[in-house]
Amino acid sequence: MDFDLGEQAAELRARLRALIAANIAEDYLGAFTDDPADLEVAQRFCKTLADEGLLTVAWPEAYGGGGGSVWDQTVVREEMWAHHEPRGAQYMGLNWVGPAIMAFGTDEQKARHLSAIAAGDVIWCQGFSEPDAGSDLAALSTKALPDGDGWRITGQKIWTSYAGMAQWCVLAARVGSGERHEGITMFLVPMDTPGITVRPIRSMLGPHHLNEVFFDDVWADAGAVLGEVGDGWSVIRRALAHERVGIARYARCERLLSALGRELAPVWDQLPTSLHSQWVRALIQVRVARLLAYRTVRAQETGEPPDVMASTARIAVTQCDQQVAELLFQALDQESLAAGPGAPLHGAVEDHWRYAQAATVASGTIEVQRMIVSKALLGGRS
């Protein structure tokens, strides 16, 4: 498989790497640490990318984008994830909230939200999972009741990333008494609306990632509905397909594997042959994940990718994530937990391992992804 995307992609990749080298420290491990300065770095870097026309490189020019291709966006996605996502929480708005608004939003919603996302001025969170409806999203129970010319929303969301820092939430709630997909409706809600309470959930991922969000008789006007009332499942399906292919952690895995190879080069011949084999297997898994991601991108280029294609890519990325994490720990042994610029791989090993464990449940559990693929195969669909 030839992964070369051509000269234009190579030039874009080189430009991105130069910007990252000039603005992001080598030991930067993402925006969501205990140090508020890391989030500030991400916010400033988003502004830099926006000024360079690279934050929304593949969006239509009419919506503040660069008019590039899905492959341009793939290059940006890979370089960002390879370098610990220096866009911070912006990727959610860039990868799927913005495209969903383009596809389903009113002219007023497009005018209000798309330019702000393209400028890196706003952070979004998604109100999907609930305590009794996590992976089974269609079982959500948050209610939206008609009230004059708007709605009153009551319910609870959980595992909501970035809720404590977000200005806006794209929220799934049920209108009417239907079950499963019936009545699910999407709302665009400001996070400072009275009745919204955010409670952080402590986890090994650090601050900002996981939160509970309570909606207590929250007002949303008629213009807050994204798409049609009762047709929110169409928006969710599009959103999740974009989200699953948008998390290019295979790029980070390959960068870490290359860095590990350089770190161990002086003693490579003295290492156990089992470790050599494990390194090669991990690299193969990374390349398989990249290939499946590229198949999904190709489907995006010609239309909407089938759910099964995005899910297959997501499974492969999760598996390569965990295989690389285990290899890094075994290869560096007690040094794996070291932190700081002088640590092996700039202290990224323990950070990568933590995120790799969470990958099995984020963006839809790996079990759910396998069920989607299995149903498609058993039903004769591809």
Short mmCIF file of C-alpha atoms in Angstrom, two decimals:
data_model
loop_
_atom_site.label_atom_id
_atom_site.label_comp_id
_atom_site.label_asym_id
_atom_site.label_seq_id
_atom_site.Cartn_x
_atom_site.Cartn_y
_atom_site.Cartn_z
CA MET A 1 0.00 0.00 0.00
CA ASP A 2 1.40 3.39 -1.01
CA PHE A 3 0.44 5.99 1.59
CA ASP A 4 1.94 8.89 -0.37
CA LEU A 5 -0.80 11.49 -0.83
CA GLY A 6 1.16 13.52 -3.36
CA GLU A 7 3.29 16.66 -3.50
CA GLN A 8 0.56 19.04 -2.35
CA ALA A 9 -0.05 16.94 0.77
CA ALA A 10 3.69 16.76 1.46
CA GLU A 11 3.97 20.55 1.26
CA LEU A 12 1.00 20.99 3.58
CA ARG A 13 2.47 18.49 6.02
CA ALA A 14 5.82 20.31 6.02
CA ARG A 15 4.07 23.64 6.60
CA LEU A 16 2.12 22.23 9.54
CA ARG A 17 5.21 20.69 11.10
CA ALA A 18 7.04 24.00 10.84
CA LEU A 19 4.18 25.79 12.61
CA ILE A 20 4.09 23.13 15.32
CA ALA A 21 7.85 23.31 15.83
CA ALA A 22 7.67 27.10 16.15
CA ASN A 23 4.70 27.18 18.55
CA ILE A 24 4.52 23.90 20.48
CA ALA A 25 7.15 22.61 22.91
CA GLU A 26 8.52 19.11 22.32
CA ASP A 27 7.25 17.90 25.70
CA TYR A 28 3.71 19.24 25.11
CA LEU A 29 1.22 16.49 25.94
CA GLY A 30 -2.03 18.21 25.05
CA ALA A 31 -4.33 20.90 26.40
CA PHE A 32 -5.99 18.89 29.16
CA THR A 33 -3.43 18.74 31.93
CA ASP A 34 -3.31 20.22 35.42
CA ASP A 35 -1.47 23.23 34.01
CA PRO A 36 -3.88 25.90 32.62
CA ALA A 37 -1.03 27.18 30.43
CA ASP A 38 -1.38 24.08 28.23
CA LEU A 39 -4.94 25.03 27.32
CA GLU A 40 -3.79 28.59 26.61
CA VAL A 41 -1.14 27.19 24.24
CA ALA A 42 -3.84 25.30 22.35
CA GLN A 43 -6.12 28.31 22.09
CA ARG A 44 -3.30 30.50 20.76
CA PHE A 45 -2.27 27.81 18.28
CA CYS A 46 -5.83 27.57 16.96
CA LYS A 47 -5.69 31.29 16.25
CA THR A 48 -2.38 30.78 14.43
CA LEU A 49 -3.86 28.00 12.31
CA ALA A 50 -6.92 30.15 11.57
CA ASP A 51 -4.72 33.07 10.50
CA GLU A 52 -2.84 30.70 8.18
CA GLY A 53 -6.08 29.34 6.70
CA LEU A 54 -5.36 25.89 8.10
CA LEU A 55 -7.87 25.47 10.90
CA THR A 56 -10.73 24.70 8.50
CA VAL A 57 -8.66 23.92 5.44
CA ALA A 58 -11.29 21.64 3.88
CA TRP A 59 -14.40 23.67 4.69
CA PRO A 60 -16.07 25.53 1.81
CA GLU A 61 -14.79 29.08 1.41
CA ALA A 62 -18.33 30.37 1.90
CA TYR A 63 -18.18 29.15 5.49
CA GLY A 64 -14.74 30.51 6.33
CA GLY A 65 -12.79 27.50 5.09
CA GLY A 66 -9.95 26.99 2.68
CA GLY A 67 -11.94 25.06 0.08
CA GLY A 68 -9.48 22.16 0.24
CA SER A 69 -10.14 18.46 -0.14
CA VAL A 70 -10.91 15.79 2.44
CA TRP A 71 -7.31 14.66 1.93
CA ASP A 72 -6.04 18.09 2.95
CA GLN A 73 -8.14 17.73 6.09
CA THR A 74 -6.67 14.25 6.61
CA VAL A 75 -3.15 15.66 6.56
CA VAL A 76 -4.10 18.33 9.12
CA ARG A 77 -5.83 15.72 11.28
CA GLU A 78 -2.81 13.40 11.19
CA GLU A 79 -0.28 16.09 12.06
CA MET A 80 -2.41 17.40 14.90
CA TRP A 81 -2.94 14.00 16.48
CA ALA A 82 0.68 12.99 15.90
CA HIS A 83 1.73 15.99 18.00
CA HIS A 84 -0.75 15.51 20.88
CA GLU A 85 -3.59 17.50 19.31
CA PRO A 86 -2.43 21.10 19.85
CA ARG A 87 -5.86 22.31 18.69
CA GLY A 88 -7.18 21.17 22.07
CA ALA A 89 -10.96 20.89 22.22
CA GLN A 90 -11.48 22.57 18.86
CA TYR A 91 -11.41 19.33 16.88
CA MET A 92 -15.01 18.55 17.87
CA GLY A 93 -16.32 21.76 16.34
CA LEU A 94 -14.05 21.42 13.33
CA ASN A 95 -14.60 17.75 12.54
CA TRP A 96 -18.30 17.26 13.00
CA VAL A 97 -20.27 20.06 14.67
CA GLY A 98 -19.42 22.50 11.87
CA PRO A 99 -20.11 19.99 9.07
CA ALA A 100 -23.39 18.99 10.75
CA ILE A 101 -24.48 22.62 10.87
CA MET A 102 -23.54 23.00 7.20
CA ALA A 103 -25.66 19.96 6.33
CA PHE A 104 -28.67 20.47 8.59
CA GLY A 105 -28.56 24.04 9.91
CA THR A 106 -30.65 27.04 8.98
CA ASP A 107 -29.08 30.08 7.35
CA GLU A 108 -29.21 31.83 10.72
CA GLN A 109 -27.43 28.94 12.46
CA LYS A 110 -24.75 28.83 9.78
CA ALA A 111 -24.15 32.58 10.03
CA ARG A 112 -23.99 32.50 13.81
CA HIS A 113 -21.81 29.45 14.38
CA LEU A 114 -19.60 28.56 11.41
CA SER A 115 -17.46 31.69 11.30
CA ALA A 116 -16.83 31.43 15.06
CA ILE A 117 -15.70 27.80 14.74
CA ALA A 118 -13.51 28.65 11.73
CA ALA A 119 -11.82 31.42 13.72
CA GLY A 120 -11.13 29.14 16.70
CA ASP A 121 -13.25 31.39 18.92
CA VAL A 122 -15.63 28.80 20.39
CA ILE A 123 -15.43 25.40 22.09
CA TRP A 124 -18.24 22.88 21.71
CA CYS A 125 -19.26 19.86 23.75
CA GLN A 126 -21.76 17.15 22.87
CA GLY A 127 -24.64 16.13 25.11
CA PHE A 128 -25.15 12.54 23.96
CA SER A 129 -24.41 9.81 26.54
CA GLU A 130 -26.60 9.40 29.60
CA PRO A 131 -26.29 7.31 32.78
CA ASP A 132 -28.72 4.71 31.38
CA ALA A 133 -27.98 5.29 27.70
CA GLY A 134 -24.26 5.38 27.04
CA SER A 135 -23.38 3.13 24.13
CA ASP A 136 -27.11 2.59 23.51
CA LEU A 137 -27.60 6.20 22.54
CA ALA A 138 -31.07 5.62 21.06
CA ALA A 139 -32.34 4.86 24.58
CA LEU A 140 -31.75 8.43 25.77
CA SER A 141 -34.37 9.87 28.12
CA THR A 142 -33.60 13.61 28.25
CA LYS A 143 -36.89 15.33 27.39
CA ALA A 144 -37.70 18.47 25.40
CA LEU A 145 -41.24 19.69 26.08
CA PRO A 146 -42.96 22.37 23.95
CA ASP A 147 -43.30 25.69 25.76
CA GLY A 148 -44.74 28.58 23.77
CA ASP A 149 -42.38 29.33 20.89
CA GLY A 150 -39.63 27.13 22.28
CA TRP A 151 -38.75 24.14 24.43
CA ARG A 152 -37.98 23.22 28.02
CA ILE A 153 -35.25 20.58 28.30
CA THR A 154 -34.75 18.36 31.35
CA GLY A 155 -32.34 15.48 31.80
CA GLN A 156 -28.79 14.42 32.54
CA LYS A 157 -25.76 13.77 30.32
CA ILE A 158 -22.55 12.04 31.34
CA TRP A 159 -18.95 11.60 30.12
CA THR A 160 -19.29 14.99 28.44
CA SER A 161 -15.83 16.09 27.34
CA TYR A 162 -14.96 19.81 27.64
CA ALA A 163 -18.31 20.71 29.25
CA GLY A 164 -16.59 22.88 31.83
CA MET A 165 -14.85 25.01 29.21
CA ALA A 166 -17.33 24.89 26.33
CA GLN A 167 -19.47 27.83 25.28
CA TRP A 168 -21.97 25.71 23.31
CA CYS A 169 -23.45 22.22 23.50
CA VAL A 170 -25.00 20.18 20.71
CA LEU A 171 -27.63 18.33 22.69
CA ALA A 172 -29.74 15.26 21.93
CA ALA A 173 -33.18 15.19 23.58
CA ARG A 174 -36.43 13.38 22.96
CA VAL A 175 -39.58 15.20 21.82
CA GLY A 176 -42.80 13.31 22.45
CA SER A 177 -43.31 9.85 23.95
CA GLY A 178 -41.70 7.73 21.24
CA GLU A 179 -39.08 5.07 21.87
CA ARG A 180 -35.65 4.39 20.45
CA HIS A 181 -35.02 6.70 17.47
CA GLU A 182 -38.51 8.23 17.50
CA GLY A 183 -38.58 11.86 18.50
CA ILE A 184 -34.85 12.35 19.02
CA THR A 185 -34.11 15.99 18.25
CA MET A 186 -30.86 17.97 18.20
CA PHE A 187 -30.55 21.35 19.91
CA LEU A 188 -27.77 23.97 19.88
CA VAL A 189 -27.68 25.34 23.43
CA PRO A 190 -25.40 27.96 25.03
CA MET A 191 -23.67 26.49 28.09
CA ASP A 192 -24.37 29.62 30.15
CA THR A 193 -28.15 29.09 29.86
CA PRO A 194 -29.83 29.07 33.30
CA GLY A 195 -30.54 25.54 34.50
CA ILE A 196 -27.32 23.94 33.20
CA THR A 197 -24.99 22.52 35.86
CA VAL A 198 -21.61 20.93 35.09
CA ARG A 199 -19.89 18.59 37.55
CA PRO A 200 -16.40 17.28 36.71
CA ILE A 201 -15.74 13.54 36.95
CA ARG A 202 -12.26 12.70 38.22
CA SER A 203 -10.44 10.22 35.99
CA MET A 204 -6.99 9.12 34.90
CA LEU A 205 -7.41 11.29 31.77
CA GLY A 206 -6.98 14.49 33.75
CA PRO A 207 -9.20 17.58 33.95
CA HIS A 208 -11.79 18.70 31.37
CA HIS A 209 -12.33 15.32 29.73
CA LEU A 210 -15.23 13.85 31.70
CA ASN A 211 -18.19 15.67 33.21
CA GLU A 212 -21.77 15.22 34.26
CA VAL A 213 -24.13 17.84 32.86
CA PHE A 214 -27.59 18.45 34.32
CA PHE A 215 -30.35 20.21 32.40
CA ASP A 216 -33.07 21.47 34.71
CA ASP A 217 -35.94 23.06 32.80
CA VAL A 218 -33.48 24.65 30.35
CA TRP A 219 -35.02 27.02 27.82
CA ALA A 220 -34.24 26.64 24.11
CA ASP A 221 -35.99 28.75 21.49
CA ALA A 222 -37.33 27.39 18.21
CA GLY A 223 -34.15 28.46 16.41
CA ALA A 224 -32.07 26.12 18.58
CA VAL A 225 -33.28 22.99 16.76
CA LEU A 226 -30.67 21.55 14.38
CA GLY A 227 -32.40 19.79 11.50
CA GLU A 228 -36.00 18.68 11.83
CA VAL A 229 -37.84 17.98 15.07
CA GLY A 230 -37.80 14.22 15.54
CA ASP A 231 -35.10 13.62 12.92
CA GLY A 232 -32.09 14.00 15.21
CA TRP A 233 -30.88 10.46 14.54
CA SER A 234 -29.86 11.49 11.02
CA VAL A 235 -27.70 14.25 12.51
CA ILE A 236 -26.20 11.88 15.10
CA ARG A 237 -25.27 9.25 12.52
CA ARG A 238 -23.44 11.80 10.40
CA ALA A 239 -21.76 13.26 13.47
CA LEU A 240 -20.49 9.92 14.78
CA ALA A 241 -19.14 8.84 11.38
CA HIS A 242 -17.11 12.06 11.17
CA GLU A 243 -15.99 11.75 14.80
CA ARG A 244 -14.76 8.17 14.49
CA VAL A 245 -12.63 8.80 11.44
CA GLY A 246 -11.59 12.21 12.76
CA ILE A 247 -9.57 10.80 15.66
CA ALA A 248 -6.34 9.93 13.83
CA ARG A 249 -4.50 8.37 16.74
CA TYR A 250 -2.76 5.99 14.34
CA ALA A 251 -0.61 8.99 13.37
CA ARG A 252 0.48 9.47 16.98
CA CYS A 253 1.16 5.74 17.26
CA GLU A 254 3.42 5.75 14.21
CA ARG A 255 5.30 8.83 15.44
CA LEU A 256 5.86 7.20 18.85
CA LEU A 257 7.02 3.96 17.22
CA SER A 258 9.54 5.89 15.13
CA ALA A 259 10.73 7.79 18.20
CA LEU A 260 11.07 4.52 20.12
CA GLY A 261 13.15 3.07 17.28
CA ARG A 262 15.53 6.02 17.48
CA GLU A 263 15.67 5.81 21.28
CA LEU A 264 16.58 2.12 21.22
CA ALA A 265 18.81 2.18 18.14
CA PRO A 266 22.12 2.07 20.13
CA VAL A 267 21.05 -1.13 21.91
CA TRP A 268 18.71 -2.62 19.32
CA ASP A 269 20.83 -5.74 18.71
CA GLN A 270 20.90 -6.50 22.43
CA LEU A 271 17.12 -6.44 22.80
CA PRO A 272 15.11 -9.70 22.91
CA THR A 273 13.94 -10.93 19.53
CA SER A 274 10.42 -11.04 20.97
CA LEU A 275 10.56 -7.26 21.39
CA HIS A 276 11.73 -6.86 17.77
CA SER A 277 8.74 -8.93 16.64
CA GLN A 278 6.36 -6.96 18.83
CA TRP A 279 7.63 -3.69 17.34
CA VAL A 280 7.04 -4.99 13.80
CA ARG A 281 3.54 -6.29 14.65
CA ALA A 282 2.67 -2.94 16.17
CA LEU A 283 3.83 -1.10 13.05
CA ILE A 284 1.76 -3.43 10.86
CA GLN A 285 -1.30 -2.76 13.03
CA VAL A 286 -0.71 1.00 12.70
CA ARG A 287 -0.51 0.72 8.91
CA VAL A 288 -3.70 -1.37 8.81
CA ALA A 289 -5.48 1.30 10.85
CA ARG A 290 -4.22 4.00 8.49
CA LEU A 291 -5.39 2.03 5.45
CA LEU A 292 -8.89 1.53 6.88
CA ALA A 293 -9.07 5.21 7.83
CA TYR A 294 -8.09 6.15 4.27
CA ARG A 295 -10.82 3.90 2.87
CA THR A 296 -13.31 5.85 4.96
CA VAL A 297 -11.88 9.17 3.80
CA ARG A 298 -12.19 7.98 0.22
CA ALA A 299 -15.85 7.21 0.85
CA GLN A 300 -16.28 10.70 2.32
CA GLU A 301 -14.82 12.10 -0.88
CA THR A 302 -17.64 10.55 -2.91
CA GLY A 303 -20.45 10.84 -0.38
CA GLU A 304 -21.30 9.76 3.16
CA PRO A 305 -19.26 6.74 4.32
CA PRO A 306 -21.31 3.74 5.52
CA ASP A 307 -21.44 3.30 9.30
CA VAL A 308 -19.68 -0.04 8.96
CA MET A 309 -16.67 1.55 7.27
CA ALA A 310 -16.20 4.19 9.98
CA SER A 311 -16.67 1.56 12.68
CA THR A 312 -14.12 -0.78 11.11
CA ALA A 313 -11.56 2.02 11.03
CA ARG A 314 -12.36 2.92 14.64
CA ILE A 315 -11.79 -0.68 15.80
CA ALA A 316 -8.41 -0.82 14.04
CA VAL A 317 -7.29 2.52 15.50
CA THR A 318 -8.25 1.43 19.02
CA GLN A 319 -6.34 -1.83 18.63
CA CYS A 320 -3.19 -0.18 17.31
CA ASP A 321 -3.42 2.39 20.11
CA GLN A 322 -3.33 -0.33 22.75
CA GLN A 323 -0.72 -2.48 21.02
CA VAL A 324 1.67 0.46 20.75
CA ALA A 325 0.99 1.45 24.37
CA GLU A 326 1.94 -2.01 25.63
CA LEU A 327 5.06 -2.09 23.46
CA LEU A 328 6.23 1.29 24.76
CA PHE A 329 5.84 0.17 28.36
CA GLN A 330 7.69 -3.10 27.80
CA ALA A 331 10.50 -1.55 25.79
CA LEU A 332 11.24 1.30 28.22
CA ASP A 333 10.45 -0.63 31.41
CA GLN A 334 10.81 1.53 34.54
CA GLU A 335 11.53 4.63 32.47
CA SER A 336 8.01 4.53 31.05
CA LEU A 337 6.65 6.61 33.92
CA ALA A 338 9.29 9.32 33.64
CA ALA A 339 8.05 12.82 32.89
CA GLY A 340 9.53 16.05 31.60
CA PRO A 341 11.69 17.03 28.64
CA GLY A 342 14.56 14.73 29.68
CA ALA A 343 12.37 11.61 29.84
CA PRO A 344 12.29 9.02 27.04
CA LEU A 345 9.96 10.19 24.26
CA HIS A 346 9.55 13.46 26.21
CA GLY A 347 7.40 11.72 28.82
CA ALA A 348 4.69 10.67 26.36
CA VAL A 349 4.60 6.95 27.19
CA GLU A 350 2.43 7.01 30.32
CA ASP A 351 0.17 9.65 28.74
CA HIS A 352 -0.34 7.50 25.65
CA TRP A 353 -1.05 4.38 27.71
CA ARG A 354 -3.81 6.13 29.71
CA TYR A 355 -5.55 7.37 26.58
CA ALA A 356 -5.23 3.98 24.91
CA GLN A 357 -7.20 2.36 27.75
CA ALA A 358 -9.96 4.95 27.44
CA ALA A 359 -10.12 4.45 23.66
CA THR A 360 -12.15 1.27 24.09
CA VAL A 361 -15.14 3.27 25.35
CA ALA A 362 -14.71 6.73 23.81
CA SER A 363 -16.76 7.64 20.70
CA GLY A 364 -18.78 4.45 21.06
CA THR A 365 -17.38 1.36 22.77
CA ILE A 366 -15.36 -1.09 20.73
CA GLU A 367 -18.09 -3.69 21.41
CA VAL A 368 -20.68 -1.45 19.77
CA GLN A 369 -18.38 -0.90 16.79
CA ARG A 370 -17.98 -4.66 16.43
CA MET A 371 -21.74 -5.14 16.53
CA ILE A 372 -22.19 -2.57 13.75
CA VAL A 373 -19.63 -4.39 11.61
CA SER A 374 -21.06 -7.83 12.43
CA LYS A 375 -24.63 -6.83 11.54
CA ALA A 376 -23.45 -5.40 8.24
CA LEU A 377 -21.52 -8.55 7.37
CA LEU A 378 -24.33 -10.89 8.40
CA GLY A 379 -26.78 -8.78 6.44
CA GLY A 380 -24.61 -8.91 3.33
CA ARG A 381 -23.84 -5.18 3.38
CA SER A 382 -20.36 -3.68 3.05
#
